[in-house]
Amino acid sequence: MPLKMRRGKQQVLLNYLPGRTFDFEKVGVIARVDQIRGTPHQDLSEQLVLNAVAEYAASWSETHRPVLRDEVLKSTRRFVFLDPREVKATMFPSVFWCQRSGCGRVLSSPNGEIPASECPTCRKGKLVQLRFVRVHRCGALQPLNPYFCKNCQTSNYMSLNTHGSERIGSFRWQCTKCRRTYSVFGGRCRECQWSTAIPGVNQPENASIEVHRAGRTFYPHFVVLLNQPGKDLSLFLSTPYWQQLAGAAFLELPELAGKRLTDLRSDPGEQDHASQFDMATLKGQGFTDEQVRQFLEMQAQLMDSKRRDKEASSPARITRALVERTGVPEPVWQRSGKEMLEAVLPIQSSNTQEIPAMESDSNGGETIAADSARSMGFERITLIADFPITRATFGFSRVDYQPQKCQLNPFSPDRDHEGRYPVFVDIVQADALSIRLNPVNVWRWLELNGLSPNFPESASDQDLAKRAYFIGLLDETLLGETLRADRAEERMVFGLLHTLSHLAIRQAALLCGLDSTSLSEYILPKALTFSLYCNHRFGATIGALASLFEQSLGEWLQAIREADRCVYDPVCGDRGGSCHACTHLSETSCRFFNLNLGRSLLFGGHDPELGKINYGYFDIK
């Protein structure tokens, strides 16, 4: 029985994605979303979106993402990027349960037909859809069909007895004919051959039985990007060496002083046109031979000057200067281009306010907020009024959402768009607060804790090399998995940013009177930058961060600095200083699965991978 419904775009992307079940209250049934119909986005850099998806999916082995393999994610022709318009759903599961005490008969309707509302066995009980389903970490979702009685060789007489409990372990199947009882269990998944062992999970190849609306039955997976290009940015992205230009702009190379990235775009119609006049034409206009010679000499000198200026600011020349001064190889800059772009463009927007650490009040002294920012090792705090967020939801998992513990699946191919895999896109302009750490402080913090970051030997500018060091350090680091002790610097630097981001969100939500799920993080690790932004289109979140920046910035910074305690201390602190009461956020707010977190990175203490951290980041003066 096909069902149709309409919801707001954000509701669809959160709660009504293909493969998810929900209570269809309008008609009183449980339904499963089969398809989201939408219109293709026209103004979207599809390859940038797929690059972000590929980076996200890289945390899963290809065994656990058999469809979203690397070669598939390189081709935009395999995907369609849709703006959601309509949701289509069908009734699921087609299994019905008598609600009369003492009966509990369970009937399966394979053809999807709704039986009579009266139980055919007891003739008195009301039939309702069975709210339990079978799910597996491979992505399978199956109805909980009545058990097959081995004695009667049929399932036609099976009832479900919950014994008044909500725990599946207390449930029993009972054959009403022979009165035999059987345990209720998921059994081995029928749709996969799961063979990967998972620490702490007994028999991961078995399916789980869950209430259909339980969170474990469906986890959406999405990526968040900034600054999806319009015309100007699209032209910039077609410029040779654009990744290196973005890196040069991030490091503020003098060659790009006063220039915006979008001013460096390639213009296919731009060429060097020199007005070439032959001597006969000039003489015909009454010029003497000497005048003609002088004119041509001046023209040649002018063209040489223009060529030299253009060569000095050419992308190739800037790339050479970038590599020479920082010692970071060109391929690293190439891979880091998107992150550098996202670090620079919001700051270059005209709709920003900043509180640099050297800000002073009218009496020449530092403001309270500026002093707090400087002492906490923040180089820049920026309020961005129109933070351009693109959320692209591309797939789902079940039972778990962490890499290697589940399979990452795309949504079913869209029959309206030539069988391509749908990616559902939502673009909003949100308020955001962006914080960039001082790389000198981070460098000193690593050294005080016994680590030895070194300048590249080829770097000609130590200041620039120190700023660029973290770009090379975190190059090709998979941040969706736990960073172990053999990657101590990466764990320290990313864990520092990640923990700060979470504490900033939790404290901002408290001061603004919001739920922490209303705010999300956006971390640019190589740029030592994180942002928190309002993830709702409207409502109480509008202007919340702007008010925080303008009225309570000092209070917010102080609250972050004092977030060194947890209600579960000393147990939480002894285990790394990270739990749901102090640093964890919901999966809708955190892009990195609440991994690589710890208050010890900010305040000192025990880290589960690195051991004792003697100096927290806030200890650096």
Coordinates of C-alpha atoms in Angstrom, one line a residue:
M1 CA 0.0 0.0 0.0
P2 CA 1.8 3.1 -1.1
L3 CA 1.8 6.1 1.3
K4 CA 2.7 9.7 0.6
M5 CA 3.6 12.4 3.1
R6 CA 5.2 15.8 3.1
R7 CA 7.5 17.3 5.7
G8 CA 10.0 20.2 6.0
K9 CA 13.4 19.7 4.4
Q10 CA 15.2 19.5 7.6
Q11 CA 12.8 17.0 9.1
V12 CA 13.2 14.8 6.0
L13 CA 17.0 14.9 6.3
L14 CA 16.8 14.0 10.0
N15 CA 13.9 11.6 10.3
Y16 CA 12.5 10.5 6.9
L17 CA 15.4 9.1 4.9
P18 CA 15.1 6.1 2.6
G19 CA 15.2 2.8 4.6
R20 CA 14.0 4.4 7.9
T21 CA 10.8 3.4 9.6
F22 CA 8.4 5.8 11.3
D23 CA 5.0 5.9 12.9
F24 CA 2.6 7.3 10.2
E25 CA 0.1 8.8 12.6
K26 CA -2.2 10.1 9.9
V27 CA -3.3 6.6 8.9
G28 CA -2.2 4.8 12.1
V29 CA 0.4 2.5 10.6
I30 CA 4.1 1.9 10.8
A31 CA 5.8 2.8 7.5
R32 CA 9.2 2.6 5.8
V33 CA 10.5 5.4 3.5
D34 CA 11.0 4.0 0.1
Q35 CA 12.1 7.1 -1.9
I36 CA 12.7 10.8 -1.6
R37 CA 11.8 12.5 -4.8
G38 CA 13.7 15.7 -5.5
T39 CA 15.2 18.0 -8.1
P40 CA 18.9 18.0 -9.0
H41 CA 20.9 20.9 -7.6
Q42 CA 22.3 23.1 -10.3
D43 CA 24.7 25.3 -8.4
L44 CA 26.9 22.7 -6.6
S45 CA 30.4 21.5 -7.0
E46 CA 29.6 17.8 -7.2
Q47 CA 33.2 16.6 -7.2
L48 CA 34.0 18.6 -4.0
V49 CA 31.0 16.9 -2.3
L50 CA 32.2 13.5 -3.4
N51 CA 35.7 14.3 -2.2
A52 CA 34.3 15.0 1.2
V53 CA 32.3 11.8 1.1
A54 CA 35.4 9.9 0.1
E55 CA 37.4 11.4 3.0
Y56 CA 34.6 10.5 5.4
A57 CA 34.3 6.9 4.1
A58 CA 38.0 6.3 4.2
S59 CA 37.6 5.4 7.9
W60 CA 35.8 2.3 6.8
S61 CA 37.7 -0.5 5.1
E62 CA 36.4 -1.2 1.6
T63 CA 35.0 -4.6 2.9
H64 CA 32.6 -2.6 5.0
R65 CA 31.6 -0.2 2.3
P66 CA 31.3 -2.5 -0.8
V67 CA 29.3 0.0 -2.8
L68 CA 31.0 3.2 -1.7
R69 CA 34.4 2.1 -2.9
D70 CA 37.1 4.6 -3.8
E71 CA 36.6 4.2 -7.6
V72 CA 32.9 4.7 -7.3
L73 CA 33.3 7.9 -5.3
K74 CA 35.5 9.4 -8.1
S75 CA 32.7 9.5 -10.6
T76 CA 30.0 12.1 -10.3
R77 CA 28.0 10.2 -13.0
R78 CA 27.2 7.5 -10.4
F79 CA 25.4 9.9 -8.1
V80 CA 22.6 12.5 -8.3
F81 CA 22.5 15.4 -5.9
L82 CA 18.9 16.2 -4.9
D83 CA 17.0 18.9 -3.2
P84 CA 14.3 16.9 -1.4
R85 CA 10.7 17.6 -2.4
E86 CA 8.5 14.6 -1.6
V87 CA 8.7 11.5 0.5
K88 CA 7.1 8.2 -0.5
A89 CA 6.6 5.4 1.9
T90 CA 4.9 2.0 2.2
M91 CA 3.6 0.0 5.2
F92 CA 6.3 -2.0 7.0
P93 CA 6.4 -4.5 8.5
S94 CA 3.6 -6.6 7.2
V95 CA 3.4 -8.6 10.4
F96 CA 0.4 -8.3 12.8
W97 CA -0.1 -9.1 16.5
C98 CA -3.2 -9.8 18.5
Q99 CA -3.4 -7.5 21.5
R100 CA -5.7 -9.7 23.5
S101 CA -4.1 -11.1 26.7
G102 CA -3.9 -14.8 26.5
C103 CA -3.8 -14.9 22.7
G104 CA -1.0 -12.8 21.2
R105 CA -1.2 -14.5 17.8
V106 CA 1.3 -13.2 15.2
L107 CA 0.4 -13.3 11.5
S108 CA 2.5 -12.5 8.6
S109 CA 1.1 -11.0 5.4
P110 CA 3.8 -11.4 2.7
N111 CA 1.7 -9.6 0.0
G112 CA 1.4 -6.5 2.2
E113 CA -2.4 -6.7 2.6
I114 CA -3.9 -5.5 5.9
P115 CA -5.9 -8.3 7.5
A116 CA -9.2 -7.8 9.2
S117 CA -8.8 -5.8 12.4
E118 CA -10.1 -8.7 14.4
C119 CA -7.8 -11.6 15.3
P120 CA -8.8 -14.7 13.3
T121 CA -7.8 -17.0 16.2
C122 CA -9.6 -15.6 19.3
R123 CA -12.1 -13.5 17.3
K124 CA -11.9 -10.9 20.0
G125 CA -8.5 -9.3 20.0
K126 CA -7.4 -6.3 17.9
L127 CA -4.7 -6.8 15.4
V128 CA -1.9 -4.2 15.2
Q129 CA 1.4 -4.1 13.4
L130 CA 4.2 -5.8 15.2
R131 CA 6.5 -3.0 16.4
F132 CA 9.6 -5.2 16.5
V133 CA 12.0 -5.7 13.5
R134 CA 15.2 -7.6 12.8
V135 CA 18.3 -5.4 12.0
H136 CA 21.9 -6.2 11.3
R137 CA 25.0 -4.1 11.1
C138 CA 25.3 -4.9 7.4
G139 CA 22.3 -2.6 6.8
A140 CA 19.6 -5.3 6.6
L141 CA 16.1 -4.6 7.9
Q142 CA 13.7 -7.4 8.1
P143 CA 10.3 -8.1 9.6
L144 CA 10.1 -10.2 12.7
N145 CA 8.1 -13.1 11.2
P146 CA 6.4 -15.7 13.5
Y147 CA 8.7 -18.5 14.5
F148 CA 8.5 -21.9 12.7
C149 CA 7.4 -24.5 15.2
K150 CA 9.6 -27.6 14.7
N151 CA 7.1 -29.9 16.3
C152 CA 4.0 -28.8 14.2
Q153 CA 6.2 -27.9 11.1
T154 CA 4.4 -24.6 10.7
S155 CA 4.3 -21.0 11.9
N156 CA 0.5 -20.7 11.6
Y157 CA -0.2 -21.1 15.3
M158 CA 2.6 -19.0 16.8
S159 CA 1.9 -16.3 19.4
L160 CA 4.3 -13.8 21.1
N161 CA 4.3 -13.6 24.9
T162 CA 6.2 -10.6 26.4
H163 CA 5.5 -11.6 30.0
G164 CA 4.8 -8.0 30.7
S165 CA 8.4 -7.0 30.0
E166 CA 10.0 -4.6 27.4
R167 CA 13.2 -6.7 27.4
I168 CA 13.5 -9.0 24.3
G169 CA 15.3 -11.6 26.5
S170 CA 12.0 -12.1 28.4
F171 CA 9.9 -12.6 25.3
R172 CA 8.8 -16.1 24.2
W173 CA 7.3 -17.6 21.1
Q174 CA 4.6 -20.1 21.9
C175 CA 2.8 -22.5 19.6
T176 CA -0.9 -22.4 20.4
K177 CA -1.4 -25.8 19.0
C178 CA 1.3 -27.9 20.7
R179 CA 2.1 -25.3 23.5
R180 CA 5.8 -25.5 23.0
T181 CA 7.8 -22.3 23.7
Y182 CA 10.9 -20.9 22.0
S183 CA 13.3 -18.0 22.7
V184 CA 13.0 -14.9 20.7
F185 CA 16.4 -14.1 19.1
G186 CA 17.6 -12.5 15.9
G187 CA 19.7 -15.3 14.5
R188 CA 22.3 -15.1 11.8
C189 CA 21.7 -12.3 9.2
R190 CA 20.3 -13.8 6.0
E191 CA 21.5 -11.0 3.8
C192 CA 25.3 -11.0 4.4
Q193 CA 28.2 -13.2 5.4
W194 CA 29.6 -11.1 8.2
S195 CA 33.0 -12.4 9.3
T196 CA 34.7 -9.5 11.0
A197 CA 35.3 -9.9 14.7
I198 CA 34.4 -6.8 16.8
P199 CA 35.9 -6.3 20.3
G200 CA 33.3 -6.5 23.0
V201 CA 30.6 -7.8 20.6
N202 CA 29.5 -11.4 20.9
Q203 CA 28.5 -13.0 17.6
P204 CA 28.4 -9.8 15.4
E205 CA 27.1 -11.9 12.5
N206 CA 23.7 -12.2 14.3
A207 CA 20.9 -9.8 13.8
S208 CA 19.3 -7.8 16.6
I209 CA 15.7 -7.4 17.5
E210 CA 14.7 -3.8 18.1
V211 CA 11.6 -1.7 18.4
H212 CA 11.4 -0.2 14.9
R213 CA 11.8 3.4 16.1
A214 CA 14.9 2.7 18.2
G215 CA 18.0 4.7 17.3
R216 CA 20.0 1.6 16.6
T217 CA 17.8 0.7 13.6
F218 CA 19.0 3.6 11.5
Y219 CA 22.0 6.0 11.6
P220 CA 22.2 8.6 8.8
H221 CA 25.7 9.5 7.5
F222 CA 26.4 12.9 6.0
V223 CA 29.2 15.3 5.3
V224 CA 29.2 19.1 6.0
L225 CA 31.0 21.5 3.6
L226 CA 31.5 25.2 3.5
N227 CA 31.3 27.7 0.6
Q228 CA 29.7 25.7 -2.2
P229 CA 30.8 27.7 -5.2
G230 CA 28.8 30.2 -7.2
K231 CA 30.2 31.7 -10.4
D232 CA 33.2 33.5 -9.0
L233 CA 34.4 30.6 -6.9
S234 CA 33.8 28.1 -9.8
L235 CA 36.2 30.2 -11.9
F236 CA 38.7 30.2 -9.0
L237 CA 38.5 26.4 -8.8
S238 CA 39.3 26.2 -12.5
T239 CA 42.5 28.2 -11.9
P240 CA 45.8 26.1 -12.0
Y241 CA 47.3 25.6 -8.6
W242 CA 44.2 26.8 -6.8
Q243 CA 45.0 24.5 -3.8
Q244 CA 48.4 26.2 -3.4
L245 CA 46.8 29.6 -3.8
A246 CA 44.4 28.8 -0.9
G247 CA 47.4 27.7 1.2
A248 CA 49.3 30.9 0.4
A249 CA 46.2 33.0 1.4
F250 CA 45.9 31.1 4.7
L251 CA 49.5 31.8 5.5
E252 CA 49.1 35.4 4.3
L253 CA 52.0 35.4 1.9
P254 CA 52.8 39.0 0.9
E255 CA 52.3 38.1 -2.8
L256 CA 48.6 37.9 -2.0
A257 CA 48.3 40.9 0.3
G258 CA 45.1 42.8 -0.2
K259 CA 43.7 40.2 -2.6
R260 CA 40.7 37.9 -2.2
L261 CA 40.8 34.4 -3.5
T262 CA 37.9 35.0 -5.8
D263 CA 39.9 37.8 -7.4
L264 CA 42.5 35.2 -8.5
R265 CA 40.1 33.3 -10.7
S266 CA 40.9 32.3 -14.3
D267 CA 39.0 34.3 -16.9
P268 CA 38.9 32.4 -20.2
G269 CA 38.3 35.6 -22.1
E270 CA 41.4 37.3 -20.5
Q271 CA 44.4 37.6 -22.8
D272 CA 47.4 39.9 -23.3
H273 CA 46.4 42.1 -26.2
A274 CA 49.2 44.4 -27.4
S275 CA 48.2 47.1 -29.8
Q276 CA 50.3 46.2 -32.7
F277 CA 50.6 48.9 -35.4
D278 CA 52.8 48.4 -38.4
M279 CA 55.1 51.2 -39.4
A280 CA 53.2 51.9 -42.6
T281 CA 50.0 52.6 -40.6
L282 CA 51.7 54.9 -38.2
K283 CA 53.5 56.8 -41.0
G284 CA 50.2 57.1 -42.9
Q285 CA 48.9 59.0 -39.8
G286 CA 51.7 61.5 -40.2
F287 CA 54.2 60.2 -37.6
T288 CA 58.0 60.5 -38.4
D289 CA 60.3 57.5 -38.4
E290 CA 61.8 58.6 -35.1
Q291 CA 58.3 59.0 -33.5
V292 CA 57.3 55.5 -34.7
R293 CA 60.5 54.0 -33.3
Q294 CA 60.0 55.6 -29.9
F295 CA 56.3 54.5 -29.8
L296 CA 57.2 50.9 -30.5
E297 CA 60.0 50.9 -27.9
M298 CA 57.6 52.3 -25.2
Q299 CA 55.1 49.7 -26.2
A300 CA 57.6 46.9 -25.8
Q301 CA 58.8 48.2 -22.4
L302 CA 55.2 48.4 -21.2
M303 CA 54.4 44.8 -22.3
D304 CA 57.6 43.6 -20.7
S305 CA 56.6 45.3 -17.4
K306 CA 53.1 43.7 -17.5
R307 CA 54.6 40.3 -18.2
R308 CA 57.0 40.6 -15.3
D309 CA 54.2 41.7 -12.9
K310 CA 52.0 38.9 -14.1
E311 CA 54.8 36.3 -13.7
A312 CA 55.6 37.5 -10.2
S313 CA 52.0 36.9 -9.1
S314 CA 51.4 33.8 -11.2
P315 CA 50.1 30.7 -9.5
A316 CA 53.2 28.8 -10.5
R317 CA 55.5 31.4 -8.9
I318 CA 53.4 31.6 -5.7
T319 CA 53.4 27.8 -5.5
R320 CA 57.2 27.7 -5.7
A321 CA 57.5 30.4 -3.0
L322 CA 55.1 28.6 -0.8
V323 CA 57.0 25.3 -1.0
E324 CA 60.4 27.0 -0.6
R325 CA 59.5 29.1 2.4
T326 CA 57.5 26.4 4.4
G327 CA 59.3 23.3 3.3
V328 CA 55.9 21.5 2.9
P329 CA 55.9 19.6 -0.4
E330 CA 53.6 20.6 -3.1
P331 CA 51.5 17.3 -3.1
V332 CA 50.6 18.1 0.6
W333 CA 49.3 21.5 -0.4
Q334 CA 47.5 19.9 -3.3
R335 CA 45.7 17.5 -0.9
S336 CA 45.0 20.3 1.7
G337 CA 43.5 22.7 -0.8
K338 CA 39.8 22.2 0.2
E339 CA 40.6 22.7 3.9
M340 CA 42.7 25.8 3.3
L341 CA 39.9 27.2 1.1
E342 CA 37.4 26.7 3.8
A343 CA 39.6 28.3 6.4
V344 CA 40.1 31.4 4.2
L345 CA 36.9 32.2 2.5
P346 CA 34.6 32.8 5.6
I347 CA 37.3 35.2 6.9
Q348 CA 37.4 37.1 3.6
S349 CA 33.6 37.5 3.7
S350 CA 32.5 41.1 4.3
N351 CA 29.9 39.8 6.9
T352 CA 32.3 39.1 9.8
Q353 CA 33.4 40.5 13.1
E354 CA 36.7 39.7 14.8
I355 CA 38.2 40.0 18.2
P356 CA 42.0 39.6 17.6
A357 CA 44.1 39.0 20.7
M358 CA 45.6 42.4 20.5
E359 CA 42.3 44.2 20.6
S360 CA 42.3 47.1 23.1
D361 CA 39.7 49.1 24.9
S362 CA 39.5 52.9 24.8
N363 CA 42.1 53.3 27.6
G364 CA 44.7 51.3 25.7
G365 CA 44.3 48.1 27.8
E366 CA 43.2 44.8 26.5
T367 CA 39.5 44.0 26.7
I368 CA 38.5 41.1 29.1
A369 CA 37.5 38.9 26.1
A370 CA 40.7 39.7 24.2
D371 CA 42.8 39.0 27.2
S372 CA 41.0 35.7 27.8
A373 CA 41.5 34.7 24.1
R374 CA 45.2 35.5 24.2
S375 CA 45.8 33.7 27.5
M376 CA 43.9 30.6 26.2
G377 CA 46.1 30.4 23.1
F378 CA 43.5 31.6 20.6
E379 CA 44.9 33.6 17.7
R380 CA 41.6 34.7 16.2
I381 CA 37.9 34.6 17.1
T382 CA 35.5 35.5 14.3
L383 CA 31.7 35.9 14.2
I384 CA 30.5 34.9 10.7
A385 CA 26.9 36.0 10.1
D386 CA 26.3 34.0 7.0
F387 CA 28.3 30.7 7.4
P388 CA 27.5 28.9 4.2
I389 CA 26.8 25.3 5.3
T390 CA 26.1 22.5 2.8
R391 CA 24.9 19.2 4.4
A392 CA 25.0 16.3 2.0
T393 CA 23.4 13.1 3.4
F394 CA 24.7 10.1 1.3
G395 CA 24.0 6.9 3.2
F396 CA 23.2 5.0 6.4
S397 CA 24.2 2.2 8.7
R398 CA 22.3 0.1 11.3
V399 CA 23.1 -1.2 14.8
D400 CA 26.3 1.0 15.0
Y401 CA 27.7 4.1 13.3
Q402 CA 31.4 3.6 13.9
P403 CA 33.9 2.4 11.3
Q404 CA 34.6 -1.3 11.2
K405 CA 31.6 -1.9 13.5
C406 CA 29.0 -1.6 10.7
Q407 CA 28.6 -1.4 7.0
L408 CA 28.4 2.0 5.3
N409 CA 25.6 1.9 2.7
P410 CA 24.4 4.3 0.1
F411 CA 20.7 4.9 -0.4
S412 CA 19.0 2.7 -3.0
P413 CA 19.5 3.8 -6.6
D414 CA 16.9 6.4 -7.7
R415 CA 14.7 5.1 -10.5
D416 CA 13.7 8.6 -11.4
H417 CA 17.3 9.5 -12.2
E418 CA 18.7 6.6 -14.3
G419 CA 19.5 4.4 -11.3
R420 CA 22.1 6.8 -9.8
Y421 CA 22.7 6.8 -6.1
P422 CA 20.9 9.8 -4.4
V423 CA 22.7 12.3 -2.2
F424 CA 20.3 14.6 -0.4
V425 CA 21.6 18.2 -0.2
D426 CA 20.5 21.1 2.1
I427 CA 22.2 24.5 1.9
V428 CA 21.7 27.0 4.6
Q429 CA 23.3 30.3 5.8
A430 CA 24.0 30.0 9.5
D431 CA 25.5 32.0 12.3
A432 CA 28.9 30.7 13.3
L433 CA 31.8 31.4 15.7
S434 CA 35.2 30.4 14.4
I435 CA 38.3 30.0 16.6
R436 CA 41.8 29.6 15.3
L437 CA 44.6 28.5 17.7
N438 CA 47.9 30.2 17.9
P439 CA 50.4 27.8 16.2
V440 CA 53.3 29.0 18.3
N441 CA 51.4 28.1 21.5
V442 CA 50.6 24.7 20.1
W443 CA 54.2 24.2 19.1
R444 CA 55.4 25.1 22.6
W445 CA 52.7 22.8 24.2
L446 CA 54.0 19.8 22.2
E447 CA 57.6 20.6 23.2
L448 CA 56.7 20.9 26.9
N449 CA 55.1 17.5 26.8
G450 CA 58.2 15.8 25.5
L451 CA 57.4 15.8 21.8
S452 CA 59.9 17.3 19.2
P453 CA 58.3 18.9 16.2
N454 CA 61.0 19.9 13.8
F455 CA 61.2 22.4 11.0
P456 CA 61.6 20.9 7.5
E457 CA 65.2 21.3 6.6
S458 CA 64.3 22.9 3.2
A459 CA 62.2 25.7 4.8
S460 CA 63.6 29.2 4.3
D461 CA 61.2 31.0 6.6
Q462 CA 61.0 29.6 10.1
D463 CA 57.9 31.6 11.1
L464 CA 55.9 30.3 8.0
A465 CA 57.3 26.8 8.5
K466 CA 56.0 26.7 12.1
R467 CA 52.5 27.8 10.9
A468 CA 52.6 25.3 8.1
Y469 CA 54.0 22.4 10.2
F470 CA 50.5 21.2 11.2
I471 CA 49.4 21.0 7.6
G472 CA 52.1 18.4 6.9
L473 CA 51.6 16.7 10.3
L474 CA 47.9 15.9 9.7
D475 CA 48.2 15.1 6.0
E476 CA 46.3 12.0 5.2
T477 CA 45.5 11.3 8.8
L478 CA 42.3 9.3 9.3
L479 CA 40.4 11.3 11.9
G480 CA 37.4 9.0 12.1
E481 CA 39.4 6.4 14.1
T482 CA 41.2 6.4 17.4
L483 CA 44.7 7.9 17.1
R484 CA 47.1 5.6 19.0
A485 CA 50.3 6.3 20.8
D486 CA 52.4 5.7 17.7
R487 CA 50.9 9.0 16.3
A488 CA 51.3 11.0 19.5
E489 CA 51.6 14.4 17.8
E490 CA 48.6 13.9 15.6
R491 CA 46.5 12.7 18.6
M492 CA 47.6 15.7 20.7
V493 CA 46.9 18.3 18.1
F494 CA 43.6 16.9 16.8
G495 CA 42.4 15.9 20.2
L496 CA 43.1 19.4 21.4
L497 CA 40.9 20.9 18.7
H498 CA 38.2 18.3 19.0
T499 CA 37.9 18.6 22.8
L500 CA 37.9 22.4 22.6
S501 CA 35.2 22.3 20.0
H502 CA 33.0 20.1 22.1
L503 CA 33.4 22.2 25.3
A504 CA 32.8 25.3 23.3
I505 CA 29.5 23.9 22.0
R506 CA 28.4 22.7 25.4
Q507 CA 29.1 26.0 27.1
A508 CA 27.6 28.1 24.3
A509 CA 24.4 26.0 24.5
L510 CA 24.2 26.7 28.2
L511 CA 24.7 30.4 27.9
C512 CA 22.3 30.7 25.0
G513 CA 19.6 28.5 26.6
L514 CA 19.8 26.0 23.7
D515 CA 19.9 22.3 23.5
S516 CA 23.5 21.2 22.5
T517 CA 22.0 19.4 19.5
S518 CA 21.1 22.8 18.1
L519 CA 24.8 23.5 17.5
S520 CA 27.3 21.5 15.4
E521 CA 31.0 21.6 15.0
Y522 CA 33.1 22.1 11.9
I523 CA 36.8 21.3 12.4
L524 CA 39.7 22.2 10.1
P525 CA 42.5 20.4 11.8
K526 CA 45.3 21.5 9.5
A527 CA 44.3 25.1 9.9
L528 CA 44.1 24.7 13.7
T529 CA 40.6 26.0 13.4
F530 CA 37.2 24.9 14.6
S531 CA 33.8 26.5 14.2
L532 CA 30.4 26.1 15.9
Y533 CA 27.3 26.9 14.0
C534 CA 23.5 26.8 14.4
N535 CA 22.2 23.8 12.5
H536 CA 18.6 24.8 12.5
R537 CA 17.0 26.9 9.8
F538 CA 14.8 29.0 12.1
G539 CA 13.5 29.3 15.6
A540 CA 15.4 30.1 18.8
T541 CA 18.8 29.5 17.3
I542 CA 18.7 32.5 15.0
G543 CA 21.0 35.2 16.3
A544 CA 22.0 33.1 19.3
L545 CA 25.7 33.0 18.5
A546 CA 25.7 36.7 17.4
S547 CA 24.3 37.6 20.8
L548 CA 26.9 35.4 22.5
F549 CA 29.7 37.1 20.6
E550 CA 28.5 40.6 21.3
Q551 CA 27.3 40.3 24.9
S552 CA 28.8 37.2 26.6
L553 CA 32.0 36.4 24.8
G554 CA 34.2 36.9 27.9
E555 CA 31.8 34.8 30.0
W556 CA 31.8 32.0 27.4
L557 CA 35.6 31.9 27.2
Q558 CA 35.9 31.7 31.0
A559 CA 33.3 28.9 31.1
I560 CA 35.4 26.9 28.6
R561 CA 38.5 27.5 30.7
E562 CA 36.8 26.3 33.8
A563 CA 35.3 23.1 32.3
D564 CA 38.0 21.0 33.9
R565 CA 35.6 19.0 36.1
C566 CA 33.1 16.2 35.4
V567 CA 30.3 14.9 37.7
Y568 CA 31.8 11.4 37.2
D569 CA 35.3 12.4 38.4
P570 CA 37.6 11.0 39.5
V571 CA 36.5 7.9 37.5
C572 CA 36.1 9.9 34.3
G573 CA 39.4 11.7 34.7
D574 CA 41.3 8.5 35.4
R575 CA 39.9 7.0 32.2
G576 CA 40.9 10.0 30.0
G577 CA 38.5 12.7 30.9
S578 CA 35.9 12.0 28.2
C579 CA 32.3 10.9 28.7
H580 CA 28.7 11.9 28.0
A581 CA 28.6 14.3 31.0
C582 CA 31.6 16.4 30.0
T583 CA 32.8 16.2 26.3
H584 CA 30.5 14.0 24.3
L585 CA 28.0 15.4 21.8
S586 CA 25.2 13.8 19.8
E587 CA 26.1 12.2 16.5
T588 CA 24.3 15.0 14.7
S589 CA 26.7 17.6 16.2
C590 CA 30.0 15.7 16.1
R591 CA 31.5 14.6 12.8
F592 CA 34.2 12.4 14.4
F593 CA 32.2 9.8 16.4
N594 CA 33.3 11.3 19.8
L595 CA 36.7 9.9 19.3
N596 CA 40.1 11.4 20.3
L597 CA 38.7 13.5 23.1
G598 CA 40.0 14.3 26.6
R599 CA 40.0 17.1 29.1
S600 CA 43.6 16.1 30.0
L601 CA 44.7 17.7 26.7
L602 CA 43.4 21.1 28.0
F603 CA 44.1 20.7 31.8
G604 CA 46.7 18.0 32.1
G605 CA 46.1 14.5 33.4
H606 CA 45.7 10.9 32.1
D607 CA 45.2 10.0 28.4
P608 CA 44.2 6.4 27.6
E609 CA 46.7 6.2 24.7
L610 CA 49.5 8.6 25.7
G611 CA 49.5 8.1 29.5
K612 CA 50.4 11.1 31.6
I613 CA 50.0 14.6 30.0
N614 CA 52.0 16.9 32.2
Y615 CA 50.9 20.2 30.7
G616 CA 47.5 21.0 29.4
Y617 CA 47.1 23.5 26.6
F618 CA 45.7 26.1 29.0
D619 CA 48.8 25.8 31.1
I620 CA 50.9 27.5 28.4
K621 CA 51.6 31.1 29.2

